Amino acid sequence: MVNNHSEPGAPERGGKPFPVSWDQFHRDCRALTWRLNEVGPFHAIIAITRGGLVPAAIVARELGLRVIDTVCVASYDHDQQGELRVLKGVSADIAKLGGGTGKGLLIVDDLVDTGKTGRLVREMLPDAHFAAVYAKPQGRPLVDTFITEVSQDTWIHFPWDTALSFQPPIRDGAG
Ligand SMILES: O=P(O)(O)OC[C@H]1O[C@H](OP(=O)(O)OP(=O)(O)O)[C@H](O)[C@@H]1O
Ligand SMILES: Nc1nc2[nH]cnc2c(=O)[nH]1
Ligand SMILES: [Mg+2]
């Protein structure tokens, strides 16, 4: 546990680090799009903010989609998962495009971990296609398409959350 406030079963930032570079993330998003291209076409993309905004931009570019909406959810405060709060739901115009159930809409997020965020958005749009770049085992059943599975005790470090820094040599104790 990182501190005393973790819920049991909540993800841990102190887990095995899995750093992802911009290059790698771009490649993984393109790989995701290759798969999505077989499933579509889609009327619109819905990015789950904030992490879903980055893959959504890349996927939208590759699929030639220009209609992009957001579902804005707040849950993690850094590494601690609190109660999920929907700050903004699907826009009325986009909900109409998906016939009210999300048919033909593509939901995109950067990752699924416990699956809580994905489950909430799926309940809003049960017939939408849900894609995430990375998936941990607990969240995996929630997604229709993903690229890389990492273990549940992994913490993914995205390039927008990190910066280059000096690393001590491995023999001096670098993890
Ligand atoms: O499967 P879950 O356990 O629900 O976790 C997955 C969610 O956690 C992260 O978002 P976060 O809530 O940290 O917000 P952010 O996207 O604004 O960084 C990530 O971007 C997913 O949306
Ligand atoms: N950056 C990041 N955010 C998360 N939110 C839930 N799990 C993770 C994770 O592994 N990495
Ligand atoms: Mg998120």
PDB file of C-alpha atoms and ligand atoms in Angstrom:
ATOM      1  CA  MET A   1       0.000   0.000   0.000  1.00  0.00           C
ATOM      2  CA  VAL A   2       1.245   3.452  -0.767  1.00  0.00           C
ATOM      3  CA  ASN A   3      -0.386   5.024   2.245  1.00  0.00           C
ATOM      4  CA  ASN A   4      -3.137   4.317   4.752  1.00  0.00           C
ATOM      5  CA  HIS A   5      -5.942   5.678   2.592  1.00  0.00           C
ATOM      6  CA  SER A   6      -6.030   2.924  -0.060  1.00  0.00           C
ATOM      7  CA  GLU A   7      -9.287   1.001  -0.432  1.00  0.00           C
ATOM      8  CA  PRO A   8      -8.751  -2.771  -0.353  1.00  0.00           C
ATOM      9  CA  GLY A   9      -8.126  -3.919  -3.913  1.00  0.00           C
ATOM     10  CA  ALA A  10      -7.431  -0.380  -5.116  1.00  0.00           C
ATOM     11  CA  PRO A  11      -4.626  -0.001  -7.644  1.00  0.00           C
ATOM     12  CA  GLU A  12      -1.208   0.822  -6.286  1.00  0.00           C
ATOM     13  CA  ARG A  13       1.120   3.327  -7.805  1.00  0.00           C
ATOM     14  CA  GLY A  14       3.901   1.563  -5.926  1.00  0.00           C
ATOM     15  CA  GLY A  15       3.362  -1.554  -8.059  1.00  0.00           C
ATOM     16  CA  LYS A  16       5.722  -2.663 -10.809  1.00  0.00           C
ATOM     17  CA  PRO A  17       6.489   0.398 -12.902  1.00  0.00           C
ATOM     18  CA  PHE A  18       5.639   0.193 -16.597  1.00  0.00           C
ATOM     19  CA  PRO A  19       6.918   3.388 -18.192  1.00  0.00           C
ATOM     20  CA  VAL A  20       5.522   4.234 -21.610  1.00  0.00           C
ATOM     21  CA  SER A  21       7.261   6.719 -23.936  1.00  0.00           C
ATOM     22  CA  TRP A  22       5.473   8.990 -26.413  1.00  0.00           C
ATOM     23  CA  ASP A  23       6.841   6.845 -29.256  1.00  0.00           C
ATOM     24  CA  GLN A  24       5.583   3.649 -27.690  1.00  0.00           C
ATOM     25  CA  PHE A  25       2.207   5.168 -26.894  1.00  0.00           C
ATOM     26  CA  HIS A  26       1.813   6.424 -30.454  1.00  0.00           C
ATOM     27  CA  ARG A  27       2.709   2.980 -31.821  1.00  0.00           C
ATOM     28  CA  ASP A  28       0.265   1.275 -29.443  1.00  0.00           C
ATOM     29  CA  CYS A  29      -2.523   3.688 -30.430  1.00  0.00           C
ATOM     30  CA  ARG A  30      -1.883   2.978 -34.096  1.00  0.00           C
ATOM     31  CA  ALA A  31      -1.949  -0.770 -33.384  1.00  0.00           C
ATOM     32  CA  LEU A  32      -5.273  -0.254 -31.590  1.00  0.00           C
ATOM     33  CA  THR A  33      -6.611   1.593 -34.620  1.00  0.00           C
ATOM     34  CA  TRP A  34      -5.676  -1.250 -36.963  1.00  0.00           C
ATOM     35  CA  ARG A  35      -7.981  -3.468 -34.916  1.00  0.00           C
ATOM     36  CA  LEU A  36     -10.733  -0.857 -34.638  1.00  0.00           C
ATOM     37  CA  ASN A  37     -10.669  -0.314 -38.382  1.00  0.00           C
ATOM     38  CA  GLU A  38     -11.884  -3.908 -38.763  1.00  0.00           C
ATOM     39  CA  VAL A  39     -14.790  -3.307 -36.381  1.00  0.00           C
ATOM     40  CA  GLY A  40     -16.115   0.105 -37.481  1.00  0.00           C
ATOM     41  CA  PRO A  41     -17.182   2.312 -39.076  1.00  0.00           C
ATOM     42  CA  PHE A  42     -18.054   4.536 -36.145  1.00  0.00           C
ATOM     43  CA  HIS A  43     -20.169   7.693 -36.120  1.00  0.00           C
ATOM     44  CA  ALA A  44     -18.114   9.372 -33.394  1.00  0.00           C
ATOM     45  CA  ILE A  45     -15.505   8.898 -30.692  1.00  0.00           C
ATOM     46  CA  ILE A  46     -16.137   9.466 -27.010  1.00  0.00           C
ATOM     47  CA  ALA A  47     -12.990  10.050 -24.984  1.00  0.00           C
ATOM     48  CA  ILE A  48     -13.050   9.297 -21.264  1.00  0.00           C
ATOM     49  CA  THR A  49     -11.194  12.244 -19.791  1.00  0.00           C
ATOM     50  CA  ARG A  50      -8.594  12.955 -19.185  1.00  0.00           C
ATOM     51  CA  GLY A  51      -6.391   9.985 -20.114  1.00  0.00           C
ATOM     52  CA  GLY A  52      -8.616   8.970 -23.020  1.00  0.00           C
ATOM     53  CA  LEU A  53      -8.131  12.318 -24.769  1.00  0.00           C
ATOM     54  CA  VAL A  54      -4.651  11.420 -26.013  1.00  0.00           C
ATOM     55  CA  PRO A  55      -5.452   8.047 -27.610  1.00  0.00           C
ATOM     56  CA  ALA A  56      -8.773   9.454 -28.875  1.00  0.00           C
ATOM     57  CA  ALA A  57      -6.933  12.157 -30.837  1.00  0.00           C
ATOM     58  CA  ILE A  58      -4.631   9.591 -32.451  1.00  0.00           C
ATOM     59  CA  VAL A  59      -7.398   7.080 -33.193  1.00  0.00           C
ATOM     60  CA  ALA A  60      -9.640   9.852 -34.603  1.00  0.00           C
ATOM     61  CA  ARG A  61      -6.839  10.960 -36.909  1.00  0.00           C
ATOM     62  CA  GLU A  62      -6.244   7.428 -38.165  1.00  0.00           C
ATOM     63  CA  LEU A  63      -9.934   6.594 -38.635  1.00  0.00           C
ATOM     64  CA  GLY A  64     -10.736   9.958 -40.236  1.00  0.00           C
ATOM     65  CA  LEU A  65     -13.279  10.798 -37.536  1.00  0.00           C
ATOM     66  CA  ARG A  66     -13.968  14.429 -36.701  1.00  0.00           C
ATOM     67  CA  VAL A  67     -16.863  14.101 -34.287  1.00  0.00           C
ATOM     68  CA  ILE A  68     -15.375  13.724 -30.816  1.00  0.00           C
ATOM     69  CA  ASP A  69     -17.203  13.952 -27.509  1.00  0.00           C
ATOM     70  CA  THR A  70     -16.104  13.459 -23.913  1.00  0.00           C
ATOM     71  CA  VAL A  71     -17.385  11.758 -20.822  1.00  0.00           C
ATOM     72  CA  CYS A  72     -15.672  13.467 -17.927  1.00  0.00           C
ATOM     73  CA  VAL A  73     -15.048  11.242 -14.924  1.00  0.00           C
ATOM     74  CA  ALA A  74     -13.049  11.951 -11.791  1.00  0.00           C
ATOM     75  CA  SER A  75     -11.857   9.081  -9.633  1.00  0.00           C
ATOM     76  CA  TYR A  76      -8.131   8.815  -8.950  1.00  0.00           C
ATOM     77  CA  ASP A  77      -6.365  11.521  -7.005  1.00  0.00           C
ATOM     78  CA  HIS A  78      -2.877  10.655  -8.264  1.00  0.00           C
ATOM     79  CA  ASP A  79      -2.848   6.974  -7.271  1.00  0.00           C
ATOM     80  CA  GLN A  80      -5.777   6.771  -4.868  1.00  0.00           C
ATOM     81  CA  GLN A  81      -9.125   5.726  -6.276  1.00  0.00           C
ATOM     82  CA  GLY A  82     -12.039   7.508  -4.672  1.00  0.00           C
ATOM     83  CA  GLU A  83     -15.711   7.556  -5.521  1.00  0.00           C
ATOM     84  CA  LEU A  84     -16.411   7.963  -9.233  1.00  0.00           C
ATOM     85  CA  ARG A  85     -18.010  11.277 -10.155  1.00  0.00           C
ATOM     86  CA  VAL A  86     -19.410  11.989 -13.593  1.00  0.00           C
ATOM     87  CA  LEU A  87     -18.638  15.656 -14.254  1.00  0.00           C
ATOM     88  CA  LYS A  88     -20.084  15.561 -17.782  1.00  0.00           C
ATOM     89  CA  GLY A  89     -22.095  12.896 -19.565  1.00  0.00           C
ATOM     90  CA  VAL A  90     -22.493  12.231 -23.293  1.00  0.00           C
ATOM     91  CA  SER A  91     -23.707  15.253 -25.285  1.00  0.00           C
ATOM     92  CA  ALA A  92     -27.295  15.049 -26.529  1.00  0.00           C
ATOM     93  CA  ASP A  93     -26.233  15.284 -30.213  1.00  0.00           C
ATOM     94  CA  ILE A  94     -23.850  12.356 -29.868  1.00  0.00           C
ATOM     95  CA  ALA A  95     -26.259  10.261 -27.818  1.00  0.00           C
ATOM     96  CA  LYS A  96     -28.748  10.724 -30.685  1.00  0.00           C
ATOM     97  CA  LEU A  97     -26.127   9.535 -33.223  1.00  0.00           C
ATOM     98  CA  GLY A  98     -25.836   6.340 -31.204  1.00  0.00           C
ATOM     99  CA  GLY A  99     -29.621   5.854 -31.055  1.00  0.00           C
ATOM    100  CA  GLY A 100     -29.578   6.398 -27.282  1.00  0.00           C
ATOM    101  CA  THR A 101     -27.722   3.133 -26.574  1.00  0.00           C
ATOM    102  CA  GLY A 102     -24.366   3.996 -28.128  1.00  0.00           C
ATOM    103  CA  LYS A 103     -24.639   1.825 -31.234  1.00  0.00           C
ATOM    104  CA  GLY A 104     -21.918   2.836 -33.706  1.00  0.00           C
ATOM    105  CA  LEU A 105     -20.071   4.936 -31.133  1.00  0.00           C
ATOM    106  CA  LEU A 106     -16.484   4.296 -30.063  1.00  0.00           C
ATOM    107  CA  ILE A 107     -15.469   4.890 -26.447  1.00  0.00           C
ATOM    108  CA  VAL A 108     -11.707   5.314 -25.920  1.00  0.00           C
ATOM    109  CA  ASP A 109      -9.634   5.322 -22.742  1.00  0.00           C
ATOM    110  CA  ASP A 110      -5.919   4.971 -22.073  1.00  0.00           C
ATOM    111  CA  LEU A 111      -6.347   1.971 -19.748  1.00  0.00           C
ATOM    112  CA  VAL A 112      -8.701  -0.171 -17.733  1.00  0.00           C
ATOM    113  CA  ASP A 113      -7.540  -1.133 -14.254  1.00  0.00           C
ATOM    114  CA  THR A 114     -10.278  -2.215 -11.835  1.00  0.00           C
ATOM    115  CA  GLY A 115     -12.816  -1.585 -14.602  1.00  0.00           C
ATOM    116  CA  LYS A 116     -14.881   0.816 -12.462  1.00  0.00           C
ATOM    117  CA  THR A 117     -14.576   3.722 -14.886  1.00  0.00           C
ATOM    118  CA  GLY A 118     -15.268   1.526 -17.902  1.00  0.00           C
ATOM    119  CA  ARG A 119     -18.301  -0.061 -16.240  1.00  0.00           C
ATOM    120  CA  LEU A 120     -19.808   3.335 -15.485  1.00  0.00           C
ATOM    121  CA  VAL A 121     -19.424   4.528 -19.079  1.00  0.00           C
ATOM    122  CA  ARG A 122     -20.668   1.208 -20.466  1.00  0.00           C
ATOM    123  CA  GLU A 123     -23.834   1.608 -18.410  1.00  0.00           C
ATOM    124  CA  MET A 124     -24.407   4.948 -20.150  1.00  0.00           C
ATOM    125  CA  LEU A 125     -23.811   3.470 -23.638  1.00  0.00           C
ATOM    126  CA  PRO A 126     -24.321  -0.316 -23.536  1.00  0.00           C
ATOM    127  CA  ASP A 127     -24.089  -0.825 -27.308  1.00  0.00           C
ATOM    128  CA  ALA A 128     -20.968   1.276 -27.869  1.00  0.00           C
ATOM    129  CA  HIS A 129     -17.607  -0.299 -28.688  1.00  0.00           C
ATOM    130  CA  PHE A 130     -15.171   0.233 -25.826  1.00  0.00           C
ATOM    131  CA  ALA A 131     -11.440   0.381 -26.621  1.00  0.00           C
ATOM    132  CA  ALA A 132      -8.500   0.931 -24.283  1.00  0.00           C
ATOM    133  CA  VAL A 133      -4.807   0.878 -25.108  1.00  0.00           C
ATOM    134  CA  TYR A 134      -3.786  -1.068 -21.988  1.00  0.00           C
ATOM    135  CA  ALA A 135      -5.743  -3.481 -19.818  1.00  0.00           C
ATOM    136  CA  LYS A 136      -5.177  -5.062 -16.425  1.00  0.00           C
ATOM    137  CA  PRO A 137      -6.897  -8.412 -15.741  1.00  0.00           C
ATOM    138  CA  GLN A 138      -9.717  -7.012 -13.583  1.00  0.00           C
ATOM    139  CA  GLY A 139     -10.711  -4.469 -16.208  1.00  0.00           C
ATOM    140  CA  ARG A 140     -10.142  -6.641 -19.263  1.00  0.00           C
ATOM    141  CA  PRO A 141     -13.692  -8.103 -19.443  1.00  0.00           C
ATOM    142  CA  LEU A 142     -15.021  -4.558 -19.759  1.00  0.00           C
ATOM    143  CA  VAL A 143     -13.211  -3.719 -22.998  1.00  0.00           C
ATOM    144  CA  ASP A 144     -14.020  -4.916 -26.499  1.00  0.00           C
ATOM    145  CA  THR A 145     -10.579  -4.084 -27.921  1.00  0.00           C
ATOM    146  CA  PHE A 146      -7.212  -3.415 -26.282  1.00  0.00           C
ATOM    147  CA  ILE A 147      -3.554  -3.791 -27.243  1.00  0.00           C
ATOM    148  CA  THR A 148      -1.389  -4.750 -24.272  1.00  0.00           C
ATOM    149  CA  GLU A 149      -2.276  -6.548 -21.058  1.00  0.00           C
ATOM    150  CA  VAL A 150      -0.190  -5.823 -17.972  1.00  0.00           C
ATOM    151  CA  SER A 151      -0.438  -7.524 -14.595  1.00  0.00           C
ATOM    152  CA  GLN A 152      -2.788  -6.146 -11.942  1.00  0.00           C
ATOM    153  CA  ASP A 153       0.139  -5.096  -9.734  1.00  0.00           C
ATOM    154  CA  THR A 154       1.651  -2.953 -12.501  1.00  0.00           C
ATOM    155  CA  TRP A 155       1.459   0.836 -12.489  1.00  0.00           C
ATOM    156  CA  ILE A 156       1.545   2.356 -15.960  1.00  0.00           C
ATOM    157  CA  HIS A 157       3.434   5.654 -16.188  1.00  0.00           C
ATOM    158  CA  PHE A 158       2.193   7.668 -19.156  1.00  0.00           C
ATOM    159  CA  PRO A 159       4.463  10.101 -20.997  1.00  0.00           C
ATOM    160  CA  TRP A 160       2.285  13.094 -20.067  1.00  0.00           C
ATOM    161  CA  ASP A 161       2.793  12.280 -16.369  1.00  0.00           C
ATOM    162  CA  THR A 162       6.557  11.792 -16.523  1.00  0.00           C
ATOM    163  CA  ALA A 163       9.814  13.508 -17.500  1.00  0.00           C
ATOM    164  CA  LEU A 164      13.296  12.308 -18.381  1.00  0.00           C
ATOM    165  CA  SER A 165      15.484  12.064 -15.316  1.00  0.00           C
ATOM    166  CA  PHE A 166      18.827  10.623 -14.246  1.00  0.00           C
ATOM    167  CA  GLN A 167      18.738   6.931 -13.291  1.00  0.00           C
ATOM    168  CA  PRO A 168      21.351   5.476 -10.940  1.00  0.00           C
ATOM    169  CA  PRO A 169      23.208   2.458 -12.408  1.00  0.00           C
ATOM    170  CA  ILE A 170      21.464  -0.880 -11.819  1.00  0.00           C
ATOM    171  CA  ARG A 171      24.353  -2.248  -9.708  1.00  0.00           C
ATOM    172  CA  ASP A 172      23.899   0.719  -7.347  1.00  0.00           C
ATOM    173  CA  GLY A 173      20.359  -0.354  -6.583  1.00  0.00           C
ATOM    174  CA  ALA A 174      18.261   1.135  -9.387  1.00  0.00           C
ATOM    175  CA  GLY A 175      14.881  -0.589  -9.660  1.00  0.00           C
TER     176      GLY A 175
HETATM  177  O1  LIG B   1     -10.379   0.847 -14.360  1.00  0.00           O
HETATM  178  P1  LIG B   1     -10.269   1.883 -13.298  1.00  0.00           P
HETATM  179  O2  LIG B   1      -9.755   1.334 -11.988  1.00  0.00           O
HETATM  180  O3  LIG B   1     -11.513   2.688 -13.111  1.00  0.00           O
HETATM  181  O4  LIG B   1      -9.097   2.868 -13.723  1.00  0.00           O
HETATM  182  C1  LIG B   1      -8.936   3.326 -15.048  1.00  0.00           C
HETATM  183  C2  LIG B   1      -9.062   4.826 -15.119  1.00  0.00           C
HETATM  184  O5  LIG B   1      -8.069   5.431 -14.282  1.00  0.00           O
HETATM  185  C3  LIG B   1      -7.379   6.429 -15.017  1.00  0.00           C
HETATM  186  O6  LIG B   1      -8.095   7.647 -15.010  1.00  0.00           O
HETATM  187  P2  LIG B   1      -8.084   8.632 -13.745  1.00  0.00           P
HETATM  188  O7  LIG B   1      -9.352   8.413 -12.951  1.00  0.00           O
HETATM  189  O8  LIG B   1      -6.787   8.496 -13.013  1.00  0.00           O
HETATM  190  O9  LIG B   1      -8.216  10.096 -14.336  1.00  0.00           O
HETATM  191  P3  LIG B   1      -7.479  10.821 -15.530  1.00  0.00           P
HETATM  192  O10 LIG B   1      -7.815  10.062 -16.779  1.00  0.00           O
HETATM  193  O11 LIG B   1      -8.073  12.189 -15.495  1.00  0.00           O
HETATM  194  O12 LIG B   1      -6.009  10.815 -15.239  1.00  0.00           O
HETATM  195  C4  LIG B   1      -7.400   5.919 -16.436  1.00  0.00           C
HETATM  196  O13 LIG B   1      -7.240   6.987 -17.357  1.00  0.00           O
HETATM  197  C5  LIG B   1      -8.754   5.272 -16.558  1.00  0.00           C
HETATM  198  O14 LIG B   1      -9.740   6.214 -16.964  1.00  0.00           O
HETATM  199  N1  LIG B   2      -1.244   6.422 -14.785  1.00  0.00           N
HETATM  200  C1  LIG B   2      -2.017   5.419 -14.327  1.00  0.00           C
HETATM  201  N2  LIG B   2      -3.252   5.705 -13.894  1.00  0.00           N
HETATM  202  C2  LIG B   2      -4.000   4.661 -13.459  1.00  0.00           C
HETATM  203  N3  LIG B   2      -5.250   4.650 -12.962  1.00  0.00           N
HETATM  204  C3  LIG B   2      -5.535   3.382 -12.637  1.00  0.00           C
HETATM  205  N4  LIG B   2      -4.513   2.564 -12.884  1.00  0.00           N
HETATM  206  C4  LIG B   2      -3.533   3.344 -13.407  1.00  0.00           C
HETATM  207  C5  LIG B   2      -2.203   3.066 -13.867  1.00  0.00           C
HETATM  208  O1  LIG B   2      -1.698   1.930 -13.869  1.00  0.00           O
HETATM  209  N5  LIG B   2      -1.499   4.155 -14.312  1.00  0.00           N
HETATM  210 MG    MG B   3      -8.920   8.266 -16.954  1.00  0.00          MG
END
